[in-house]
Every structure is written in C-alpha cells, then in structure tokens.
mmCIF file with all atom_site columns, C-alpha atoms in Angstrom:
data_model
loop_
_atom_site.group_PDB
_atom_site.id
_atom_site.type_symbol
_atom_site.label_atom_id
_atom_site.label_alt_id
_atom_site.label_comp_id
_atom_site.label_asym_id
_atom_site.label_entity_id
_atom_site.label_seq_id
_atom_site.pdbx_PDB_ins_code
_atom_site.Cartn_x
_atom_site.Cartn_y
_atom_site.Cartn_z
_atom_site.occupancy
_atom_site.B_iso_or_equiv
_atom_site.pdbx_formal_charge
_atom_site.auth_seq_id
_atom_site.auth_comp_id
_atom_site.auth_asym_id
_atom_site.auth_atom_id
_atom_site.pdbx_PDB_model_num
ATOM 1  C CA . MET A 1 1  ? 125.174 181.528 -23.071 1.00 83.00 ? 1  MET A CA 1
ATOM 2  C CA . VAL A 1 2  ? 123.803 178.841 -25.430 1.00 84.00 ? 2  VAL A CA 1
ATOM 3  C CA . PRO A 1 3  ? 120.498 178.387 -23.561 1.00 88.00 ? 3  PRO A CA 1
ATOM 4  C CA . THR A 1 4  ? 119.930 182.143 -23.643 1.00 90.00 ? 4  THR A CA 1
ATOM 5  C CA . PHE A 1 5  ? 120.664 182.227 -27.363 1.00 87.00 ? 5  PHE A CA 1
ATOM 6  C CA . LEU A 1 6  ? 118.241 179.367 -27.992 1.00 87.00 ? 6  LEU A CA 1
ATOM 7  C CA . LEU A 1 7  ? 115.552 180.933 -25.853 1.00 88.00 ? 7  LEU A CA 1
ATOM 8  C CA . LEU A 1 8  ? 115.818 184.232 -27.722 1.00 89.00 ? 8  LEU A CA 1
ATOM 9  C CA . PHE A 1 9  ? 115.944 182.885 -31.269 1.00 88.00 ? 9  PHE A CA 1
ATOM 10 C CA . VAL A 1 10 ? 113.760 179.781 -31.179 1.00 86.00 ? 10 VAL A CA 1
ATOM 11 C CA . GLN A 1 11 ? 110.737 181.990 -31.810 1.00 86.00 ? 11 GLN A CA 1
ATOM 12 C CA . PHE A 1 12 ? 112.085 182.772 -35.301 1.00 86.00 ? 12 PHE A CA 1
ATOM 13 C CA . LEU A 1 13 ? 112.313 179.130 -36.353 1.00 82.00 ? 13 LEU A CA 1
ATOM 14 C CA . PRO A 1 14 ? 109.485 177.880 -38.572 1.00 80.00 ? 14 PRO A CA 1
ATOM 15 C CA . TYR A 1 15 ? 107.193 175.110 -37.433 1.00 86.00 ? 15 TYR A CA 1
ATOM 16 C CA . SER A 1 16 ? 108.162 171.658 -38.624 1.00 91.00 ? 16 SER A CA 1
ATOM 17 C CA . PRO A 1 17 ? 106.493 170.901 -41.976 1.00 92.00 ? 17 PRO A CA 1
ATOM 18 C CA . ARG A 1 18 ? 105.834 167.389 -40.732 1.00 92.00 ? 18 ARG A CA 1
ATOM 19 C CA . TRP A 1 19 ? 103.991 168.662 -37.669 1.00 92.00 ? 19 TRP A CA 1
ATOM 20 C CA . LEU A 1 20 ? 102.045 171.127 -39.779 1.00 94.00 ? 20 LEU A CA 1
ATOM 21 C CA . LEU A 1 21 ? 100.912 168.309 -42.088 1.00 93.00 ? 21 LEU A CA 1
ATOM 22 C CA . GLU A 1 22 ? 99.777  166.241 -39.123 1.00 90.00 ? 22 GLU A CA 1
ATOM 23 C CA . ALA A 1 23 ? 97.859  169.275 -37.838 1.00 91.00 ? 23 ALA A CA 1
ATOM 24 C CA . GLY A 1 24 ? 96.090  169.647 -41.199 1.00 91.00 ? 24 GLY A CA 1
ATOM 25 C CA . ARG A 1 25 ? 97.869  172.856 -42.201 1.00 93.00 ? 25 ARG A CA 1
ATOM 26 C CA . ASP A 1 26 ? 99.056  171.677 -45.617 1.00 93.00 ? 26 ASP A CA 1
ATOM 27 C CA . ASP A 1 27 ? 99.345  175.127 -47.204 1.00 94.00 ? 27 ASP A CA 1
ATOM 28 C CA . TYR A 1 28 ? 101.561 176.455 -44.431 1.00 94.00 ? 28 TYR A CA 1
ATOM 29 C CA . ALA A 1 29 ? 103.660 173.264 -44.497 1.00 94.00 ? 29 ALA A CA 1
ATOM 30 C CA . HIS A 1 30 ? 104.157 173.705 -48.236 1.00 93.00 ? 30 HIS A CA 1
ATOM 31 C CA . ALA A 1 31 ? 105.276 177.312 -47.705 1.00 92.00 ? 31 ALA A CA 1
ATOM 32 C CA . VAL A 1 32 ? 107.780 176.223 -45.025 1.00 91.00 ? 32 VAL A CA 1
ATOM 33 C CA . VAL A 1 33 ? 109.243 173.525 -47.283 1.00 92.00 ? 33 VAL A CA 1
ATOM 34 C CA . LEU A 1 34 ? 109.648 176.056 -50.088 1.00 91.00 ? 34 LEU A CA 1
ATOM 35 C CA . ARG A 1 35 ? 111.329 178.497 -47.708 1.00 90.00 ? 35 ARG A CA 1
ATOM 36 C CA . LEU A 1 36 ? 113.684 175.781 -46.457 1.00 88.00 ? 36 LEU A CA 1
ATOM 37 C CA . HIS A 1 37 ? 114.620 175.027 -50.075 1.00 89.00 ? 37 HIS A CA 1
ATOM 38 C CA . GLY A 1 38 ? 115.573 178.626 -50.763 1.00 88.00 ? 38 GLY A CA 1
ATOM 39 C CA . GLY A 1 39 ? 112.177 180.117 -51.508 1.00 78.00 ? 39 GLY A CA 1
ATOM 40 C CA . ARG A 1 40 ? 112.006 178.891 -55.084 1.00 75.00 ? 40 ARG A CA 1
ATOM 41 C CA . ASP A 1 41 ? 109.378 176.540 -56.439 1.00 72.00 ? 41 ASP A CA 1
ATOM 42 C CA . THR A 1 42 ? 111.838 173.787 -57.285 1.00 83.00 ? 42 THR A CA 1
ATOM 43 C CA . GLY A 1 43 ? 111.228 170.186 -58.165 1.00 89.00 ? 43 GLY A CA 1
ATOM 44 C CA . ALA A 1 44 ? 113.238 169.055 -55.144 1.00 90.00 ? 44 ALA A CA 1
ATOM 45 C CA . ALA A 1 45 ? 111.018 171.056 -52.795 1.00 91.00 ? 45 ALA A CA 1
ATOM 46 C CA . GLU A 1 46 ? 107.882 169.672 -54.418 1.00 92.00 ? 46 GLU A CA 1
ATOM 47 C CA . ARG A 1 47 ? 109.160 166.089 -54.185 1.00 93.00 ? 47 ARG A CA 1
ATOM 48 C CA . ALA A 1 48 ? 110.131 166.559 -50.533 1.00 92.00 ? 48 ALA A CA 1
ATOM 49 C CA . PHE A 1 49 ? 106.712 167.993 -49.723 1.00 94.00 ? 49 PHE A CA 1
ATOM 50 C CA . SER A 1 50 ? 104.881 165.223 -51.595 1.00 94.00 ? 50 SER A CA 1
ATOM 51 C CA . GLU A 1 51 ? 106.876 162.510 -49.836 1.00 95.00 ? 51 GLU A CA 1
ATOM 52 C CA . MET A 1 52 ? 106.317 164.152 -46.457 1.00 94.00 ? 52 MET A CA 1
ATOM 53 C CA . ARG A 1 53 ? 102.583 164.472 -47.076 1.00 95.00 ? 53 ARG A CA 1
ATOM 54 C CA . ALA A 1 54 ? 102.273 160.841 -48.222 1.00 95.00 ? 54 ALA A CA 1
ATOM 55 C CA . ALA A 1 55 ? 104.206 159.597 -45.185 1.00 93.00 ? 55 ALA A CA 1
ATOM 56 C CA . ALA A 1 56 ? 102.130 161.704 -42.773 1.00 91.00 ? 56 ALA A CA 1
ATOM 57 C CA . ARG A 1 57 ? 98.875  160.439 -44.307 1.00 91.00 ? 57 ARG A CA 1
ATOM 58 C CA . ALA A 1 58 ? 100.038 156.810 -44.233 1.00 91.00 ? 58 ALA A CA 1
ATOM 59 C CA . GLU A 1 59 ? 101.053 157.087 -40.586 1.00 87.00 ? 59 GLU A CA 1
ATOM 60 C CA . ALA A 1 60 ? 97.772  158.785 -39.682 1.00 84.00 ? 60 ALA A CA 1
ATOM 61 C CA . ALA A 1 61 ? 95.862  155.913 -41.281 1.00 83.00 ? 61 ALA A CA 1
ATOM 62 C CA . VAL A 1 62 ? 97.480  153.301 -39.032 1.00 81.00 ? 62 VAL A CA 1
ATOM 63 C CA . ARG A 1 63 ? 97.950  155.399 -35.897 1.00 77.00 ? 63 ARG A CA 1
ATOM 64 C CA . SER A 1 64 ? 96.169  154.195 -32.821 1.00 74.00 ? 64 SER A CA 1
ATOM 65 C CA . HIS A 1 65 ? 94.969  156.495 -30.079 1.00 72.00 ? 65 HIS A CA 1
ATOM 66 C CA . SER A 1 66 ? 94.409  153.752 -27.519 1.00 78.00 ? 66 SER A CA 1
ATOM 67 C CA . LEU A 1 67 ? 96.782  153.491 -24.591 1.00 77.00 ? 67 LEU A CA 1
ATOM 68 C CA . SER A 1 68 ? 96.211  149.731 -24.373 1.00 77.00 ? 68 SER A CA 1
ATOM 69 C CA . ASP A 1 69 ? 97.888  149.309 -27.788 1.00 73.00 ? 69 ASP A CA 1
ATOM 70 C CA . LEU A 1 70 ? 101.226 150.004 -26.121 1.00 74.00 ? 70 LEU A CA 1
ATOM 71 C CA . TRP A 1 71 ? 101.015 146.602 -24.426 1.00 78.00 ? 71 TRP A CA 1
ATOM 72 C CA . ALA A 1 72 ? 99.184  144.737 -27.196 1.00 74.00 ? 72 ALA A CA 1
ATOM 73 C CA . SER A 1 73 ? 102.222 144.155 -29.413 1.00 66.00 ? 73 SER A CA 1
ATOM 74 C CA . LYS A 1 74 ? 105.570 142.597 -28.681 1.00 63.00 ? 74 LYS A CA 1
#
C-alpha cells in the first residue's frame, strides 16, 4: 500500500532546492523555498534560501571530481 502511494504521489513533490542550486537553477530553487514557506515572501524564506545558496557555492568551490581523492585523505 505505502509503496503504491509513494509511486503515485512522488511526482507531485517539488525538486529539492539544494539540488536545484547545485544544478544552477537558482530562480526555481528560490520559488520552491518560497512555496515551502507558505508562498509568502518572508524574511525566514529569504534567509533559508541565502544560507542554502552560500552553502552550495562553498561546497562547489572545494568539491573534487577525481575518483583518486577518495583514497587520498584519511
């Protein structure tokens, strides 16, 4: 029952704002954050979006795409 429910309704869930930011879709991520905060342009939604965007950019700056980095650190 639960897997069927999830399979049917997962298509109505929004994309993760974090994933959208990492994919370079900032405007859509901002819209999703606003919708998750009740659809109003609130200060809390803006702060959450700003923090998410800063964290995503900071992680992208230090992210490595080399498989050998998995074994390079302890």
